[in-house]
mmCIF file with all atom_site columns, C-alpha atoms in Angstrom:
data_model
loop_
_atom_site.group_PDB
_atom_site.id
_atom_site.type_symbol
_atom_site.label_atom_id
_atom_site.label_alt_id
_atom_site.label_comp_id
_atom_site.label_asym_id
_atom_site.label_entity_id
_atom_site.label_seq_id
_atom_site.pdbx_PDB_ins_code
_atom_site.Cartn_x
_atom_site.Cartn_y
_atom_site.Cartn_z
_atom_site.occupancy
_atom_site.B_iso_or_equiv
_atom_site.pdbx_formal_charge
_atom_site.auth_seq_id
_atom_site.auth_comp_id
_atom_site.auth_asym_id
_atom_site.auth_atom_id
_atom_site.pdbx_PDB_model_num
ATOM 1  C CA . UNK A 1 1  ? 84.835  148.314 107.995 1.00 0.00 ? 1  UNK A CA 1
ATOM 2  C CA . UNK A 1 2  ? 84.619  145.030 106.051 1.00 0.00 ? 2  UNK A CA 1
ATOM 3  C CA . UNK A 1 3  ? 87.355  143.002 104.082 1.00 0.00 ? 3  UNK A CA 1
ATOM 4  C CA . UNK A 1 4  ? 88.245  143.849 100.520 1.00 0.00 ? 4  UNK A CA 1
ATOM 5  C CA . UNK A 1 5  ? 88.247  139.833 99.975  1.00 0.00 ? 5  UNK A CA 1
ATOM 6  C CA . UNK A 1 6  ? 87.805  136.507 101.774 1.00 0.00 ? 6  UNK A CA 1
ATOM 7  C CA . UNK A 1 7  ? 90.921  135.168 102.465 1.00 0.00 ? 7  UNK A CA 1
ATOM 8  C CA . UNK A 1 8  ? 91.859  131.701 100.706 1.00 0.00 ? 8  UNK A CA 1
ATOM 9  C CA . UNK A 1 9  ? 92.972  128.823 103.202 1.00 0.00 ? 9  UNK A CA 1
ATOM 10 C CA . UNK A 1 10 ? 96.711  128.448 103.299 1.00 0.00 ? 10 UNK A CA 1
ATOM 11 C CA . UNK A 1 11 ? 96.325  124.915 101.886 1.00 0.00 ? 11 UNK A CA 1
ATOM 12 C CA . UNK A 1 12 ? 94.920  125.876 98.918  1.00 0.00 ? 12 UNK A CA 1
ATOM 13 C CA . UNK A 1 13 ? 97.367  128.612 98.662  1.00 0.00 ? 13 UNK A CA 1
ATOM 14 C CA . UNK A 1 14 ? 100.218 125.982 98.768  1.00 0.00 ? 14 UNK A CA 1
ATOM 15 C CA . UNK A 1 15 ? 98.809  124.038 96.326  1.00 0.00 ? 15 UNK A CA 1
ATOM 16 C CA . UNK A 1 16 ? 99.614  126.805 93.753  1.00 0.00 ? 16 UNK A CA 1
ATOM 17 C CA . UNK A 1 17 ? 103.547 126.647 95.017  1.00 0.00 ? 17 UNK A CA 1
ATOM 18 C CA . UNK A 1 18 ? 103.691 122.785 94.038  1.00 0.00 ? 18 UNK A CA 1
ATOM 19 C CA . UNK A 1 19 ? 104.912 121.726 90.522  1.00 0.00 ? 19 UNK A CA 1
ATOM 20 C CA . UNK A 1 20 ? 101.908 119.774 88.739  1.00 0.00 ? 20 UNK A CA 1
ATOM 21 C CA . UNK A 1 21 ? 104.327 116.848 88.418  1.00 0.00 ? 21 UNK A CA 1
ATOM 22 C CA . UNK A 1 22 ? 104.764 116.801 92.418  1.00 0.00 ? 22 UNK A CA 1
ATOM 23 C CA . UNK A 1 23 ? 102.611 114.404 94.142  1.00 0.00 ? 23 UNK A CA 1
ATOM 24 C CA . UNK A 1 24 ? 101.373 114.615 97.421  1.00 0.00 ? 24 UNK A CA 1
ATOM 25 C CA . UNK A 1 25 ? 103.682 111.896 99.019  1.00 0.00 ? 25 UNK A CA 1
ATOM 26 C CA . UNK A 1 26 ? 106.702 113.688 97.386  1.00 0.00 ? 26 UNK A CA 1
ATOM 27 C CA . UNK A 1 27 ? 105.543 117.058 98.857  1.00 0.00 ? 27 UNK A CA 1
ATOM 28 C CA . UNK A 1 28 ? 104.943 115.540 102.597 1.00 0.00 ? 28 UNK A CA 1
ATOM 29 C CA . UNK A 1 29 ? 108.276 113.642 102.393 1.00 0.00 ? 29 UNK A CA 1
ATOM 30 C CA . UNK A 1 30 ? 110.287 116.842 101.523 1.00 0.00 ? 30 UNK A CA 1
ATOM 31 C CA . UNK A 1 31 ? 108.498 118.706 104.414 1.00 0.00 ? 31 UNK A CA 1
ATOM 32 C CA . UNK A 1 32 ? 109.021 115.658 106.798 1.00 0.00 ? 32 UNK A CA 1
ATOM 33 C CA . UNK A 1 33 ? 105.240 114.661 107.323 1.00 0.00 ? 33 UNK A CA 1
ATOM 34 C CA . UNK A 1 34 ? 103.087 112.121 106.424 1.00 0.00 ? 34 UNK A CA 1
ATOM 35 C CA . UNK A 1 35 ? 101.070 112.394 103.363 1.00 0.00 ? 35 UNK A CA 1
ATOM 36 C CA . UNK A 1 36 ? 98.027  112.193 105.417 1.00 0.00 ? 36 UNK A CA 1
ATOM 37 C CA . UNK A 1 37 ? 98.660  115.138 107.236 1.00 0.00 ? 37 UNK A CA 1
ATOM 38 C CA . UNK A 1 38 ? 99.540  117.327 103.969 1.00 0.00 ? 38 UNK A CA 1
ATOM 39 C CA . UNK A 1 39 ? 96.761  115.821 102.373 1.00 0.00 ? 39 UNK A CA 1
ATOM 40 C CA . UNK A 1 40 ? 94.228  117.380 105.163 1.00 0.00 ? 40 UNK A CA 1
ATOM 41 C CA . UNK A 1 41 ? 96.477  120.715 104.991 1.00 0.00 ? 41 UNK A CA 1
ATOM 42 C CA . UNK A 1 42 ? 95.981  120.631 101.271 1.00 0.00 ? 42 UNK A CA 1
ATOM 43 C CA . UNK A 1 43 ? 91.932  120.097 101.499 1.00 0.00 ? 43 UNK A CA 1
ATOM 44 C CA . UNK A 1 44 ? 91.335  122.760 104.055 1.00 0.00 ? 44 UNK A CA 1
ATOM 45 C CA . UNK A 1 45 ? 90.821  120.303 106.884 1.00 0.00 ? 45 UNK A CA 1
ATOM 46 C CA . UNK A 1 46 ? 93.856  121.234 108.818 1.00 0.00 ? 46 UNK A CA 1
ATOM 47 C CA . UNK A 1 47 ? 95.750  124.561 109.475 1.00 0.00 ? 47 UNK A CA 1
ATOM 48 C CA . UNK A 1 48 ? 99.368  125.591 109.531 1.00 0.00 ? 48 UNK A CA 1
ATOM 49 C CA . UNK A 1 49 ? 101.136 125.600 112.514 1.00 0.00 ? 49 UNK A CA 1
ATOM 50 C CA . UNK A 1 50 ? 104.093 127.714 113.640 1.00 0.00 ? 50 UNK A CA 1
ATOM 51 C CA . UNK A 1 51 ? 106.285 124.572 113.062 1.00 0.00 ? 51 UNK A CA 1
ATOM 52 C CA . UNK A 1 52 ? 104.361 124.074 109.483 1.00 0.00 ? 52 UNK A CA 1
ATOM 53 C CA . UNK A 1 53 ? 104.887 127.545 108.504 1.00 0.00 ? 53 UNK A CA 1
ATOM 54 C CA . UNK A 1 54 ? 108.572 127.026 109.035 1.00 0.00 ? 54 UNK A CA 1
ATOM 55 C CA . UNK A 1 55 ? 108.905 123.887 106.762 1.00 0.00 ? 55 UNK A CA 1
ATOM 56 C CA . UNK A 1 56 ? 106.391 125.369 103.911 1.00 0.00 ? 56 UNK A CA 1
ATOM 57 C CA . UNK A 1 57 ? 108.554 128.549 104.167 1.00 0.00 ? 57 UNK A CA 1
ATOM 58 C CA . UNK A 1 58 ? 111.359 126.688 103.751 1.00 0.00 ? 58 UNK A CA 1
ATOM 59 C CA . UNK A 1 59 ? 109.911 124.542 100.785 1.00 0.00 ? 59 UNK A CA 1
ATOM 60 C CA . UNK A 1 60 ? 108.996 127.612 98.750  1.00 0.00 ? 60 UNK A CA 1
ATOM 61 C CA . UNK A 1 61 ? 111.178 129.993 99.328  1.00 0.00 ? 61 UNK A CA 1
ATOM 62 C CA . UNK A 1 62 ? 108.488 132.219 101.358 1.00 0.00 ? 62 UNK A CA 1
ATOM 63 C CA . UNK A 1 63 ? 108.486 133.411 104.959 1.00 0.00 ? 63 UNK A CA 1
ATOM 64 C CA . UNK A 1 64 ? 106.799 131.724 107.731 1.00 0.00 ? 64 UNK A CA 1
ATOM 65 C CA . UNK A 1 65 ? 105.233 134.829 108.444 1.00 0.00 ? 65 UNK A CA 1
ATOM 66 C CA . UNK A 1 66 ? 103.184 134.828 105.434 1.00 0.00 ? 66 UNK A CA 1
ATOM 67 C CA . UNK A 1 67 ? 101.877 131.592 106.268 1.00 0.00 ? 67 UNK A CA 1
ATOM 68 C CA . UNK A 1 68 ? 101.167 132.329 109.595 1.00 0.00 ? 68 UNK A CA 1
ATOM 69 C CA . UNK A 1 69 ? 99.086  135.484 108.855 1.00 0.00 ? 69 UNK A CA 1
ATOM 70 C CA . UNK A 1 70 ? 97.070  133.889 106.095 1.00 0.00 ? 70 UNK A CA 1
ATOM 71 C CA . UNK A 1 71 ? 96.326  131.047 108.348 1.00 0.00 ? 71 UNK A CA 1
ATOM 72 C CA . UNK A 1 72 ? 95.266  133.849 111.340 1.00 0.00 ? 72 UNK A CA 1
ATOM 73 C CA . UNK A 1 73 ? 92.783  135.747 108.747 1.00 0.00 ? 73 UNK A CA 1
ATOM 74 C CA . UNK A 1 74 ? 91.551  132.482 107.660 1.00 0.00 ? 74 UNK A CA 1
ATOM 75 C CA . UNK A 1 75 ? 90.529  131.381 111.092 1.00 0.00 ? 75 UNK A CA 1
ATOM 76 C CA . UNK A 1 76 ? 89.134  134.998 112.086 1.00 0.00 ? 76 UNK A CA 1
ATOM 77 C CA . UNK A 1 77 ? 86.863  134.872 109.221 1.00 0.00 ? 77 UNK A CA 1
ATOM 78 C CA . UNK A 1 78 ? 85.545  131.237 110.113 1.00 0.00 ? 78 UNK A CA 1
ATOM 79 C CA . UNK A 1 79 ? 85.105  132.304 113.733 1.00 0.00 ? 79 UNK A CA 1
ATOM 80 C CA . UNK A 1 80 ? 83.055  135.662 112.894 1.00 0.00 ? 80 UNK A CA 1
ATOM 81 C CA . UNK A 1 81 ? 80.852  133.237 110.748 1.00 0.00 ? 81 UNK A CA 1
ATOM 82 C CA . UNK A 1 82 ? 79.654  131.141 113.857 1.00 0.00 ? 82 UNK A CA 1
ATOM 83 C CA . UNK A 1 83 ? 77.063  132.221 115.971 1.00 0.00 ? 83 UNK A CA 1
ATOM 84 C CA . UNK A 1 84 ? 78.454  133.119 119.709 1.00 0.00 ? 84 UNK A CA 1
ATOM 85 C CA . UNK A 1 85 ? 76.692  134.193 122.914 1.00 0.00 ? 85 UNK A CA 1
ATOM 86 C CA . UNK A 1 86 ? 75.911  138.014 123.522 1.00 0.00 ? 86 UNK A CA 1
ATOM 87 C CA . UNK A 1 87 ? 78.767  139.950 124.860 1.00 0.00 ? 87 UNK A CA 1
ATOM 88 C CA . UNK A 1 88 ? 78.651  143.106 127.280 1.00 0.00 ? 88 UNK A CA 1
ATOM 89 C CA . UNK A 1 89 ? 81.453  145.183 126.531 1.00 0.00 ? 89 UNK A CA 1
ATOM 90 C CA . UNK A 1 90 ? 83.457  146.183 129.795 1.00 0.00 ? 90 UNK A CA 1
ATOM 91 C CA . UNK A 1 91 ? 82.794  149.802 128.766 1.00 0.00 ? 91 UNK A CA 1
ATOM 92 C CA . UNK A 1 92 ? 78.767  149.392 129.145 1.00 0.00 ? 92 UNK A CA 1
ATOM 93 C CA . UNK A 1 93 ? 79.416  147.535 132.678 1.00 0.00 ? 93 UNK A CA 1
ATOM 94 C CA . UNK A 1 94 ? 77.883  149.488 135.729 1.00 0.00 ? 94 UNK A CA 1
#
């Protein structure tokens, strides 16, 4: 069964929550992280950990679970796109 749509990276979603006039530096300060750390999330170079999901949830008025769910979907999509060795299912082992 295929996916209805590819999930956006959590950083892309977070960008939409931030006011246009808020700088990355200000948002990072509110989250208690460095500007570089937030920039990496916003640019899809880093994921959202459980701790960061809690912080982002508090900042945006959303649930940490929603951020972790989106991160999991993103991670799974990325993992499925990479090559892997042939795996023999346990049900087919003699």
